Short mmCIF file of C-alpha atoms and ligand atoms in Angstrom, two decimals:
data_model
loop_
_atom_site.label_atom_id
_atom_site.label_comp_id
_atom_site.label_asym_id
_atom_site.label_seq_id
_atom_site.Cartn_x
_atom_site.Cartn_y
_atom_site.Cartn_z
CA MET A 1 126.15 -136.51 -69.16
CA LEU A 2 123.39 -134.12 -68.27
CA GLU A 3 120.12 -135.92 -68.90
CA PHE A 4 117.13 -134.24 -70.53
CA LYS A 5 113.67 -135.24 -69.28
CA LEU A 6 110.18 -133.95 -69.89
CA LYS A 7 107.85 -132.93 -67.10
CA SER A 8 104.31 -131.59 -67.24
CA LYS A 9 104.58 -129.46 -64.10
CA ARG A 10 107.35 -128.36 -61.79
CA ASN A 11 107.40 -129.68 -58.24
CA SER A 12 107.09 -127.01 -55.59
CA ASN A 13 110.72 -127.31 -54.46
CA ASP A 14 112.36 -127.70 -57.90
CA ASN A 15 115.10 -125.26 -58.81
CA THR A 16 113.85 -123.34 -61.80
CA VAL A 17 115.19 -121.42 -64.75
CA HIS A 18 112.90 -119.10 -66.71
CA LEU A 19 113.55 -117.21 -69.89
CA VAL A 20 112.17 -113.73 -70.26
CA VAL A 21 112.22 -111.69 -73.46
CA GLY A 22 113.31 -108.21 -72.43
CA LYS A 23 111.86 -106.25 -75.33
CA GLY A 24 108.38 -105.02 -74.43
CA PHE A 25 108.26 -106.85 -71.11
CA LYS A 26 105.73 -105.39 -68.63
CA LYS A 27 104.76 -108.28 -66.40
CA ASP A 28 104.29 -112.03 -66.35
CA GLU A 29 101.40 -113.44 -64.30
CA SER A 30 103.48 -116.35 -63.06
CA PHE A 31 105.62 -113.93 -61.02
CA SER A 32 104.68 -111.84 -57.99
CA LEU A 33 104.44 -108.07 -58.14
CA ALA A 34 107.84 -107.65 -56.50
CA GLU A 35 109.40 -110.20 -58.84
CA ASN A 36 107.96 -108.46 -61.89
CA LYS A 37 109.41 -105.18 -60.64
CA ALA A 38 112.82 -106.79 -60.19
CA ILE A 39 112.64 -108.25 -63.70
CA VAL A 40 111.78 -104.86 -65.24
CA LYS A 41 114.77 -103.32 -63.45
CA ALA A 42 117.11 -106.15 -64.48
CA ILE A 43 116.04 -105.68 -68.11
CA ALA A 44 116.72 -101.94 -67.90
CA ASP A 45 120.13 -102.72 -66.38
CA LYS A 46 120.86 -105.12 -69.28
CA ARG A 47 121.58 -107.93 -66.81
CA GLU A 48 122.14 -111.43 -68.23
CA TYR A 49 120.16 -113.11 -65.49
CA LEU A 50 118.46 -112.45 -62.19
CA MET A 51 118.26 -114.67 -59.11
CA LEU A 52 114.99 -114.59 -57.22
CA ASN A 53 115.05 -115.32 -53.54
CA ASN A 54 112.68 -118.18 -52.84
CA GLY A 55 114.03 -119.74 -49.69
CA ASP A 56 114.48 -123.45 -50.28
CA PHE A 57 114.96 -123.49 -54.05
CA MET A 58 116.86 -121.52 -56.64
CA SER A 59 115.00 -119.52 -59.21
CA VAL A 60 116.91 -117.89 -62.04
CA ILE A 61 115.47 -115.64 -64.71
CA VAL A 62 117.53 -115.50 -67.88
CA LEU A 63 116.96 -112.28 -69.75
CA ILE A 64 116.95 -112.15 -73.53
CA HIS A 65 118.07 -108.79 -74.84
CA GLY A 66 119.00 -108.99 -78.51
CA GLU A 67 116.99 -109.72 -81.62
CA GLN A 68 116.46 -113.32 -82.67
CA GLY A 69 119.47 -114.67 -84.52
CA TRP A 70 122.84 -116.32 -84.08
CA LYS A 71 124.25 -113.62 -81.79
CA THR A 72 121.43 -113.94 -79.30
CA SER A 73 121.49 -117.75 -79.46
CA GLU A 74 125.19 -117.72 -78.67
CA LYS A 75 124.68 -115.21 -75.85
CA ILE A 76 122.08 -117.51 -74.32
CA ARG A 77 124.36 -120.56 -74.64
CA SER A 78 127.06 -118.73 -72.72
CA VAL A 79 124.58 -117.58 -70.06
CA GLY A 80 123.61 -121.27 -69.86
CA ALA A 81 127.21 -122.04 -68.89
CA LYS A 82 126.95 -119.51 -66.04
CA ILE A 83 123.68 -121.02 -64.83
CA THR A 84 125.28 -124.46 -64.79
CA ALA A 85 128.09 -123.09 -62.63
CA LEU A 86 125.57 -121.53 -60.23
CA LEU A 87 123.61 -124.76 -59.93
CA ASN A 88 126.74 -126.81 -59.32
CA GLU A 89 127.97 -124.33 -56.71
CA ALA A 90 124.63 -124.78 -54.95
CA LYS A 91 125.08 -128.58 -55.25
CA SER A 92 121.84 -128.94 -57.18
CA GLU A 93 121.15 -132.22 -58.90
CA SER A 94 118.33 -131.11 -61.14
CA VAL A 95 116.63 -128.06 -62.49
CA ALA A 96 113.25 -127.39 -64.04
CA LEU A 97 113.52 -125.37 -67.23
CA MET A 98 110.39 -123.32 -67.83
CA THR A 99 110.22 -123.25 -71.59
CA ASN A 100 108.43 -120.03 -72.44
CA ASP A 101 110.68 -119.05 -75.35
CA MET A 102 112.24 -121.16 -78.12
CA LEU A 103 115.67 -120.05 -76.94
CA PHE A 104 115.26 -122.61 -74.17
CA LEU A 105 116.99 -125.03 -76.55
CA SER A 106 120.09 -122.80 -76.77
CA LEU A 107 120.02 -122.34 -73.01
CA ALA A 108 119.87 -126.09 -72.41
CA GLU A 109 122.60 -126.63 -74.99
CA GLY A 110 124.94 -124.21 -73.23
CA MET A 111 124.08 -125.65 -69.83
CA ALA A 112 124.68 -129.24 -70.89
CA LEU A 113 127.89 -128.55 -72.82
CA ALA A 114 129.24 -126.58 -69.84
CA ASN A 115 128.45 -129.36 -67.39
CA TYR A 116 130.96 -131.67 -69.12
CA GLN A 117 133.95 -132.88 -67.13
CA PHE A 118 136.65 -135.42 -68.00
CA ILE A 119 137.22 -137.04 -64.61
CA LYS A 120 138.17 -140.62 -65.44
CA TYR A 121 141.59 -140.20 -63.83
CA LYS A 122 140.56 -138.04 -60.83
CA GLN A 123 140.89 -139.87 -57.53
CA SER A 124 141.44 -137.23 -54.86
CA LYS A 125 138.68 -137.12 -52.25
CA ASP A 126 138.89 -133.35 -52.37
CA PHE A 127 137.76 -133.35 -55.96
CA LYS A 128 134.04 -132.72 -56.18
CA PRO A 129 132.49 -133.57 -59.52
CA ASN A 130 129.54 -131.56 -60.81
CA THR A 131 126.32 -132.43 -59.01
CA LEU A 132 123.94 -131.39 -61.78
CA LYS A 133 122.48 -134.47 -63.48
CA THR A 134 119.10 -133.59 -64.99
CA ILE A 135 117.28 -130.82 -66.80
CA HIS A 136 113.49 -131.22 -66.64
CA PHE A 137 111.78 -129.44 -69.52
CA VAL A 138 108.43 -128.29 -68.23
CA GLY A 139 105.33 -128.24 -70.38
CA VAL A 140 106.77 -128.85 -73.84
CA LYS A 141 105.61 -132.34 -74.72
CA ALA A 142 105.14 -131.20 -78.33
CA LEU A 143 108.82 -130.33 -78.61
CA GLU A 144 110.03 -133.73 -77.49
CA PRO A 145 111.69 -134.52 -80.87
CA GLN A 146 113.77 -131.30 -80.73
CA ILE A 147 114.74 -131.99 -77.13
CA SER A 148 115.83 -135.57 -77.74
CA ALA A 149 117.73 -134.47 -80.87
CA LEU A 150 119.54 -131.87 -78.78
CA GLN A 151 120.41 -134.55 -76.25
CA ILE A 152 122.04 -136.60 -79.02
CA VAL A 153 123.95 -133.58 -80.33
CA VAL A 154 125.32 -132.76 -76.88
CA GLU A 155 126.17 -136.38 -76.16
CA SER A 156 128.03 -136.72 -79.46
CA THR A 157 129.99 -133.53 -78.82
CA CYS A 158 130.98 -134.74 -75.36
CA LEU A 159 131.97 -138.09 -76.78
CA ALA A 160 134.32 -136.36 -79.23
CA ARG A 161 135.75 -134.42 -76.27
CA ASP A 162 136.30 -137.66 -74.36
CA LEU A 163 138.22 -139.19 -77.26
CA VAL A 164 140.47 -136.11 -77.43
CA ASN A 165 140.99 -135.85 -73.68
CA GLU A 166 142.26 -139.41 -73.35
CA PRO A 167 146.06 -139.43 -73.32
CA GLN A 168 147.98 -141.39 -75.94
CA SER A 169 149.06 -143.88 -73.26
CA PHE A 170 145.47 -145.11 -73.47
CA MET A 171 144.18 -143.86 -76.80
CA THR A 172 146.54 -145.64 -79.19
CA ALA A 173 145.57 -146.16 -82.82
CA LEU A 174 144.37 -149.67 -81.90
CA GLN A 175 142.30 -148.34 -79.00
CA LEU A 176 140.79 -145.64 -81.20
CA SER A 177 139.56 -148.35 -83.56
CA GLU A 178 138.06 -150.22 -80.60
CA GLU A 179 136.23 -147.05 -79.59
CA PHE A 180 134.84 -146.69 -83.12
CA LYS A 181 133.59 -150.27 -83.05
CA THR A 182 131.86 -149.74 -79.71
CA LEU A 183 130.21 -146.57 -81.00
CA GLY A 184 129.14 -148.30 -84.20
CA LYS A 185 127.44 -151.07 -82.21
CA LYS A 186 125.73 -148.60 -79.89
CA ALA A 187 124.42 -146.21 -82.52
CA GLY A 188 124.04 -148.52 -85.52
CA PHE A 189 126.74 -147.92 -88.10
CA LYS A 190 129.24 -150.28 -89.70
CA VAL A 191 132.91 -150.15 -88.78
CA ASP A 192 135.60 -151.85 -90.84
CA VAL A 193 139.13 -151.67 -89.45
CA TRP A 194 142.10 -152.34 -91.74
CA ASN A 195 145.14 -153.61 -89.86
CA GLU A 196 148.79 -153.04 -90.72
CA ALA A 197 148.93 -156.04 -93.08
CA LYS A 198 146.01 -154.71 -95.10
CA ILE A 199 147.39 -151.15 -95.11
CA SER A 200 150.75 -152.51 -96.35
CA ALA A 201 149.12 -154.69 -98.97
CA GLN A 202 147.19 -151.65 -100.19
CA LYS A 203 150.45 -149.63 -100.26
CA MET A 204 149.14 -146.71 -98.23
CA GLY A 205 152.59 -145.19 -98.21
CA GLY A 206 151.70 -142.02 -96.31
CA ILE A 207 150.26 -143.85 -93.33
CA LEU A 208 153.07 -146.42 -93.34
CA ALA A 209 155.80 -143.77 -93.42
CA VAL A 210 154.38 -141.82 -90.48
CA ASN A 211 153.94 -145.05 -88.54
CA LYS A 212 157.52 -146.26 -89.10
CA GLY A 213 158.90 -144.95 -85.81
CA SER A 214 156.05 -146.41 -83.78
CA LYS A 215 155.81 -149.58 -81.73
CA ILE A 216 152.08 -149.65 -82.34
CA PRO A 217 150.65 -150.55 -85.75
CA PRO A 218 148.44 -148.11 -87.67
CA THR A 219 144.80 -148.65 -88.55
CA PHE A 220 142.62 -147.41 -91.37
CA ASN A 221 139.02 -147.11 -90.25
CA ILE A 222 135.98 -147.10 -92.50
CA MET A 223 132.67 -146.23 -90.85
CA GLU A 224 129.45 -146.38 -92.80
CA TYR A 225 125.91 -145.31 -92.09
CA LYS A 226 123.60 -146.24 -94.96
CA PRO A 227 119.88 -146.09 -94.16
CA LYS A 228 117.37 -147.60 -96.60
CA ASN A 229 115.75 -144.20 -97.10
CA ALA A 230 118.98 -142.38 -97.93
CA GLN A 231 118.24 -139.38 -100.17
CA ASN A 232 121.75 -139.08 -101.60
CA LYS A 233 122.78 -141.55 -104.31
CA GLN A 234 126.46 -140.73 -103.80
CA PRO A 235 127.77 -140.74 -100.23
CA ILE A 236 128.93 -137.76 -98.21
CA VAL A 237 132.39 -138.73 -96.97
CA LEU A 238 133.93 -137.37 -93.77
CA VAL A 239 137.66 -137.80 -93.25
CA GLY A 240 139.39 -137.22 -89.91
CA LYS A 241 143.06 -136.89 -89.01
CA GLY A 242 143.74 -139.65 -86.49
CA ILE A 243 147.25 -138.87 -85.25
CA VAL A 244 146.79 -140.11 -81.68
CA TYR A 245 149.99 -138.30 -80.70
CA ASP A 246 152.29 -136.00 -82.61
CA THR A 247 155.86 -135.82 -81.32
CA GLY A 248 156.86 -134.28 -84.65
CA GLY A 249 158.95 -137.38 -85.33
CA LEU A 250 162.65 -136.72 -86.00
CA SER A 251 161.66 -133.09 -86.69
CA LEU A 252 160.90 -133.17 -82.98
CA LYS A 253 158.51 -130.68 -81.40
CA PRO A 254 159.47 -128.68 -78.31
CA THR A 255 157.47 -129.70 -75.22
CA THR A 256 155.93 -126.53 -73.80
CA GLN A 257 152.78 -125.34 -75.56
CA SER A 258 153.50 -127.64 -78.44
CA MET A 259 154.10 -131.36 -77.90
CA ASP A 260 152.50 -131.23 -74.44
CA PHE A 261 148.97 -131.15 -75.86
CA MET A 262 149.51 -133.23 -78.99
CA LYS A 263 147.14 -135.93 -77.77
CA CYS A 264 144.64 -133.59 -79.47
CA ASP A 265 146.01 -134.45 -82.90
CA MET A 266 143.24 -137.01 -83.45
CA ALA A 267 140.51 -134.42 -82.88
CA GLY A 268 139.54 -134.65 -86.56
CA SER A 269 138.86 -138.35 -86.14
CA ALA A 270 136.76 -137.57 -83.06
CA VAL A 271 134.61 -135.28 -85.21
CA VAL A 272 134.00 -138.07 -87.70
CA ALA A 273 133.10 -140.59 -84.99
CA GLY A 274 130.94 -138.07 -83.13
CA VAL A 275 129.02 -137.14 -86.27
CA LEU A 276 128.37 -140.76 -87.28
CA TYR A 277 127.28 -141.50 -83.72
CA ALA A 278 124.79 -138.64 -83.95
CA VAL A 279 123.42 -139.18 -87.45
CA ALA A 280 122.82 -142.89 -86.83
CA GLN A 281 120.83 -142.12 -83.69
CA LEU A 282 118.97 -139.28 -85.37
CA ASN A 283 118.14 -141.64 -88.26
CA LEU A 284 119.03 -138.97 -90.80
CA PRO A 285 118.11 -140.17 -94.30
CA LEU A 286 121.66 -139.70 -95.61
CA HIS A 287 124.36 -142.12 -96.70
CA ILE A 288 127.51 -141.10 -94.84
CA ILE A 289 130.94 -142.69 -94.79
CA GLY A 290 133.68 -141.82 -92.31
CA LEU A 291 137.38 -142.47 -92.98
CA VAL A 292 140.10 -142.28 -90.34
CA PRO A 293 143.77 -143.04 -90.90
CA ALA A 294 145.17 -143.60 -87.39
CA THR A 295 148.70 -143.80 -85.99
CA ASP A 296 150.96 -141.89 -83.65
CA ASN A 297 153.84 -139.85 -85.10
CA TRP A 298 156.55 -141.26 -82.88
CA ILE A 299 160.28 -141.11 -82.76
CA GLY A 300 162.27 -144.33 -82.87
CA GLU A 301 165.01 -146.34 -84.51
CA ASP A 302 162.97 -146.82 -87.65
CA SER A 303 161.41 -143.35 -87.88
CA TYR A 304 161.04 -141.84 -91.31
CA ALA A 305 163.52 -139.03 -91.78
CA PRO A 306 163.66 -135.59 -93.38
CA GLY A 307 164.89 -136.13 -96.92
CA ASP A 308 163.17 -139.49 -97.38
CA VAL A 309 161.13 -140.04 -100.51
CA ILE A 310 157.95 -142.02 -100.00
CA THR A 311 155.36 -143.32 -102.44
CA MET A 312 151.81 -142.48 -101.54
CA TYR A 313 148.69 -144.66 -101.96
CA ASP A 314 147.90 -142.90 -105.25
CA GLY A 315 151.45 -143.41 -106.56
CA THR A 316 152.68 -139.82 -106.05
CA THR A 317 156.25 -139.60 -104.73
CA VAL A 318 156.76 -137.17 -101.85
CA GLU A 319 160.03 -135.81 -100.54
CA VAL A 320 159.51 -135.54 -96.80
CA LEU A 321 161.25 -132.34 -95.74
CA ASN A 322 159.71 -132.24 -92.28
CA THR A 323 158.39 -135.28 -90.41
CA ASP A 324 156.16 -132.97 -88.37
CA ALA A 325 154.06 -132.31 -91.47
CA GLU A 326 152.65 -135.82 -91.03
CA GLY A 327 148.94 -135.06 -91.00
CA ARG A 328 148.81 -134.32 -94.73
CA LEU A 329 150.57 -137.63 -95.45
CA VAL A 330 148.01 -139.81 -93.67
CA LEU A 331 145.08 -137.70 -94.89
CA ALA A 332 146.28 -137.88 -98.50
CA ASP A 333 145.95 -141.67 -98.47
CA ALA A 334 142.44 -141.43 -97.04
CA LEU A 335 141.48 -138.76 -99.59
CA HIS A 336 142.72 -140.99 -102.39
CA TYR A 337 140.69 -143.90 -101.00
CA ALA A 338 137.61 -141.63 -101.00
CA LYS A 339 137.76 -141.41 -104.83
CA LYS A 340 136.65 -145.03 -105.01
CA LEU A 341 133.46 -144.13 -103.13
CA LYS A 342 132.31 -141.74 -105.90
CA PRO A 343 131.34 -139.18 -103.28
CA GLN A 344 128.93 -136.29 -103.66
CA LEU A 345 131.08 -134.29 -101.23
CA VAL A 346 134.13 -134.97 -99.04
CA ILE A 347 134.86 -132.95 -95.92
CA ASP A 348 138.01 -133.49 -93.90
CA PHE A 349 138.73 -132.33 -90.36
CA ALA A 350 142.29 -132.00 -89.15
CA THR A 351 144.43 -130.33 -86.51
CA LEU A 352 146.72 -129.69 -89.44
CA THR A 353 148.79 -126.53 -89.05
CA GLY A 354 150.14 -124.08 -86.52
CA ALA A 355 149.76 -121.56 -89.35
CA ALA A 356 145.96 -121.79 -89.07
CA VAL A 357 146.27 -120.88 -85.38
CA ARG A 358 148.63 -117.99 -86.08
CA ALA A 359 146.33 -116.68 -88.80
CA ILE A 360 143.12 -116.51 -86.82
CA GLY A 361 143.73 -117.68 -83.26
CA PRO A 362 141.32 -119.93 -81.41
CA TYR A 363 138.20 -118.12 -82.63
CA ALA A 364 137.58 -119.89 -85.91
CA SER A 365 138.57 -122.92 -87.95
CA ALA A 366 140.23 -122.42 -91.33
CA MET A 367 138.24 -123.64 -94.31
CA LEU A 368 139.50 -124.22 -97.83
CA GLY A 369 138.06 -126.27 -100.62
CA THR A 370 136.80 -126.96 -104.09
CA ALA A 371 133.14 -127.52 -103.24
CA ASP A 372 130.68 -125.21 -105.03
CA ASP A 373 129.75 -121.82 -103.59
CA GLN A 374 126.28 -122.94 -102.57
CA THR A 375 127.64 -125.80 -100.47
CA LYS A 376 130.19 -123.49 -98.87
CA GLN A 377 127.45 -120.96 -98.19
CA LYS A 378 125.39 -123.62 -96.40
CA MET A 379 128.42 -124.51 -94.34
CA PHE A 380 128.92 -120.87 -93.32
CA GLU A 381 125.25 -120.60 -92.35
CA SER A 382 125.62 -123.65 -90.12
CA SER A 383 128.84 -122.30 -88.68
CA TYR A 384 127.05 -119.22 -87.37
CA ALA A 385 123.95 -121.15 -86.31
CA VAL A 386 126.03 -123.29 -83.94
CA PHE A 387 128.71 -120.63 -83.40
CA GLU A 388 131.63 -122.71 -84.62
CA ARG A 389 132.96 -120.06 -86.93
CA LEU A 390 134.88 -120.72 -90.15
CA ILE A 391 137.07 -118.44 -92.17
CA GLU A 392 137.83 -119.25 -95.79
CA PHE A 393 141.33 -119.11 -97.23
CA PRO A 394 142.05 -119.27 -100.96
CA LEU A 395 143.42 -122.33 -102.75
CA TRP A 396 145.72 -120.32 -105.01
CA ASP A 397 148.22 -122.22 -107.11
CA ASP A 398 151.08 -120.03 -105.86
CA TYR A 399 150.97 -122.08 -102.68
CA ALA A 400 151.27 -125.33 -104.65
CA ASP A 401 154.46 -123.97 -106.22
CA GLU A 402 155.96 -123.96 -102.74
CA LEU A 403 155.61 -127.74 -102.70
CA LYS A 404 157.85 -128.36 -105.74
CA SER A 405 160.61 -130.89 -105.15
CA SER A 406 163.91 -131.18 -107.02
CA ILE A 407 163.88 -134.98 -106.77
CA ALA A 408 160.25 -136.15 -106.33
CA ASP A 409 156.74 -135.22 -107.49
CA MET A 410 156.28 -132.88 -104.54
CA THR A 411 157.46 -132.11 -101.00
CA ASN A 412 155.35 -132.11 -97.86
CA LEU A 413 156.59 -128.69 -96.75
CA GLY A 414 155.51 -125.24 -97.89
CA LYS A 415 156.72 -121.87 -96.63
CA GLY A 416 155.84 -120.81 -93.10
CA GLU A 417 153.58 -117.96 -94.19
CA GLY A 418 150.14 -119.20 -95.17
CA GLY A 419 151.15 -122.70 -94.14
CA GLN A 420 147.50 -123.65 -93.72
CA ILE A 421 147.08 -122.97 -97.43
CA SER A 422 150.10 -124.91 -98.72
CA ALA A 423 148.97 -127.81 -96.50
CA ALA A 424 145.55 -127.69 -98.14
CA LYS A 425 147.17 -127.50 -101.60
CA PHE A 426 149.03 -130.68 -100.73
CA LEU A 427 145.73 -132.38 -99.84
CA GLU A 428 143.96 -131.02 -102.93
CA HIS A 429 146.41 -133.00 -105.08
CA PHE A 430 144.78 -136.21 -103.82
CA THR A 431 141.16 -135.21 -104.51
CA ASP A 432 139.03 -135.36 -107.66
CA TYR A 433 135.61 -134.54 -106.14
CA PRO A 434 133.91 -131.56 -104.45
CA TRP A 435 135.86 -131.12 -101.25
CA MET A 436 136.14 -128.99 -98.14
CA HIS A 437 139.05 -129.06 -95.72
CA ILE A 438 138.57 -127.74 -92.18
CA ASP A 439 141.74 -127.03 -90.21
CA ILE A 440 140.81 -127.20 -86.52
CA ALA A 441 144.32 -126.78 -85.06
CA GLY A 442 143.23 -123.63 -83.21
CA THR A 443 139.73 -124.68 -82.19
CA ALA A 444 139.91 -128.36 -81.20
CA PHE A 445 141.55 -127.91 -77.82
CA ASN A 446 141.05 -125.32 -75.08
CA HIS A 447 143.92 -124.46 -72.77
CA ALA A 448 141.50 -122.94 -70.25
CA ASN A 449 137.74 -123.04 -69.64
CA LYS A 450 135.83 -120.89 -72.11
CA THR A 451 132.08 -120.34 -71.70
CA TYR A 452 130.45 -123.72 -72.43
CA ASN A 453 133.65 -125.36 -73.71
CA PRO A 454 135.65 -126.55 -70.70
CA ILE A 455 139.43 -126.99 -70.78
CA GLY A 456 140.61 -129.76 -73.13
CA GLY A 457 138.91 -131.16 -76.20
CA THR A 458 136.08 -128.94 -77.47
CA GLY A 459 134.35 -131.38 -79.81
CA VAL A 460 134.38 -128.55 -82.38
CA CYS A 461 132.73 -129.38 -85.73
CA VAL A 462 130.41 -132.06 -84.37
CA ARG A 463 127.58 -129.56 -83.87
CA LEU A 464 128.58 -127.82 -87.10
CA MET A 465 128.33 -131.00 -89.15
CA ILE A 466 125.07 -132.21 -87.64
CA ASP A 467 123.49 -128.86 -88.44
CA PHE A 468 124.96 -128.90 -91.97
CA LEU A 469 123.81 -132.49 -92.64
CA GLN A 470 120.32 -131.80 -91.30
CA LYS A 471 120.09 -128.95 -93.80
CA GLN A 472 121.01 -131.34 -96.65
CA ILE A 473 117.77 -133.25 -96.12
CA LYS A 474 115.00 -132.46 -98.59
N1 BES B 501 149.64 -131.41 -85.35
C1 BES B 501 150.37 -130.34 -85.88
C2 BES B 501 149.58 -129.04 -86.01
C3 BES B 501 149.02 -128.42 -84.76
C4 BES B 501 149.58 -127.26 -84.24
C5 BES B 501 147.88 -128.92 -84.16
C6 BES B 501 149.02 -126.65 -83.13
C7 BES B 501 147.33 -128.31 -83.05
C8 BES B 501 147.88 -127.16 -82.55
C9 BES B 501 150.90 -130.69 -87.28
O1 BES B 501 151.13 -132.02 -87.53
C10 BES B 501 152.18 -129.96 -87.44
O2 BES B 501 153.07 -130.21 -86.68
N2 BES B 501 152.25 -129.07 -88.42
C11 BES B 501 153.43 -128.33 -88.67
C12 BES B 501 153.62 -128.31 -90.17
C13 BES B 501 154.90 -127.69 -90.63
C14 BES B 501 156.07 -128.55 -90.22
C15 BES B 501 154.82 -127.53 -92.12
C16 BES B 501 153.23 -126.92 -88.14
O3 BES B 501 152.13 -126.39 -88.29
O4 BES B 501 154.15 -126.38 -87.56
ZN1 ZN B 502 153.06 -132.64 -86.91
ZN1 ZN B 503 150.00 -133.37 -86.40
#
């Protein structure tokens, strides 16, 4: 984790990063004549950054070209990723960030998110981890709250990435619950874990069916952050798909570019844990409850089978036509449980459908829901602010018709086209409150490094939700 520290002045041999606003730039007294000339030229050339030659330390000038707004913020985050790479190549351990423009927060965000590595299992002596450890913010004592908040946001995002990057051989449903408990203790939120006996007694038929082929019992996790000064009378509930591995079950997935990365199928649960971890440390005055149904979707002697009819937690009977459409089964039980909490709003996060990926690729998450327009609008604003884009799909009833069964109340399988929508229609059946569903199948996991999101789990929706929740505070 890149650590953020405050400093009143830079030391003479500190590596430095400056931000310079291109528009209207003539000169800056803190630079020499030659440096100012070089900056003016770099601005005219529309360069992203400029390296000044200072002998024993590195000095980088990041140039801001666009107008203020989400596009420029995102540009600066991605330049931050490049600066992190430069500093690591130079084996630097720290850098002094000269904070002459508010975009320094975006720059630091990009730098810190890009510095993330998942190296728990790396043992080769040839492997050199990143050297960069600290960003010193120079001369911004007054902005300490923003800086420490940003540190929490980055840390929570990286924690979600860690949870996703762990293979299922380690991150079983039981282990995931242990991780939640540890996080709850560290940050200050309650964690209640239901074991298999309790899940059976409660008749959570969706979770139990998916778990049937597994050697490892399922868990149902309830996380709660309820500060005394909570402004919301009814809780905001976050639900996360916690399939720690998705083989597809008897409707087995092929390996390449499909099952091979299905350790990411609990990324929704990582969002929920990451957000609770953040809000508890940020002391947000909001009552928030997180729900995670967790199990693997394994293949075994006792696996549930295509054609089975199961009875869900709410009593609905479902004809399972494809055991690979398991996410909606476990989520449905959690969504039904959420009714008891009389929520103001429920948001679920799930790597739910390949259809969402086919529809929009890795550039945005699919959003569908029954929440009011104003709430959705706020969510879109946040999605641009943090550049975790959303695209809305309609919850038309035509897609629910695809789920009609000849022998049960419904099936778990719609048509291939618009599969992200029929999946959401399935979930909608189990809700009776304002609700948003965010399908992160395309955005939760990177197959290669991409700006400030390295290969593997991206932690997508953690930054989105923190921004959204902060905007809920009056
Ligand atoms: N976990 C998958 C969805 C997924 C696909 C996540 C790609 C991440 C990347 C989900 O459980 C699944 O298998 N969905 C099926 C549903 C279908 C059988 C209706 C799918 O999308 O193919
Ligand atoms: Zn599946
Ligand atoms: Zn799945």
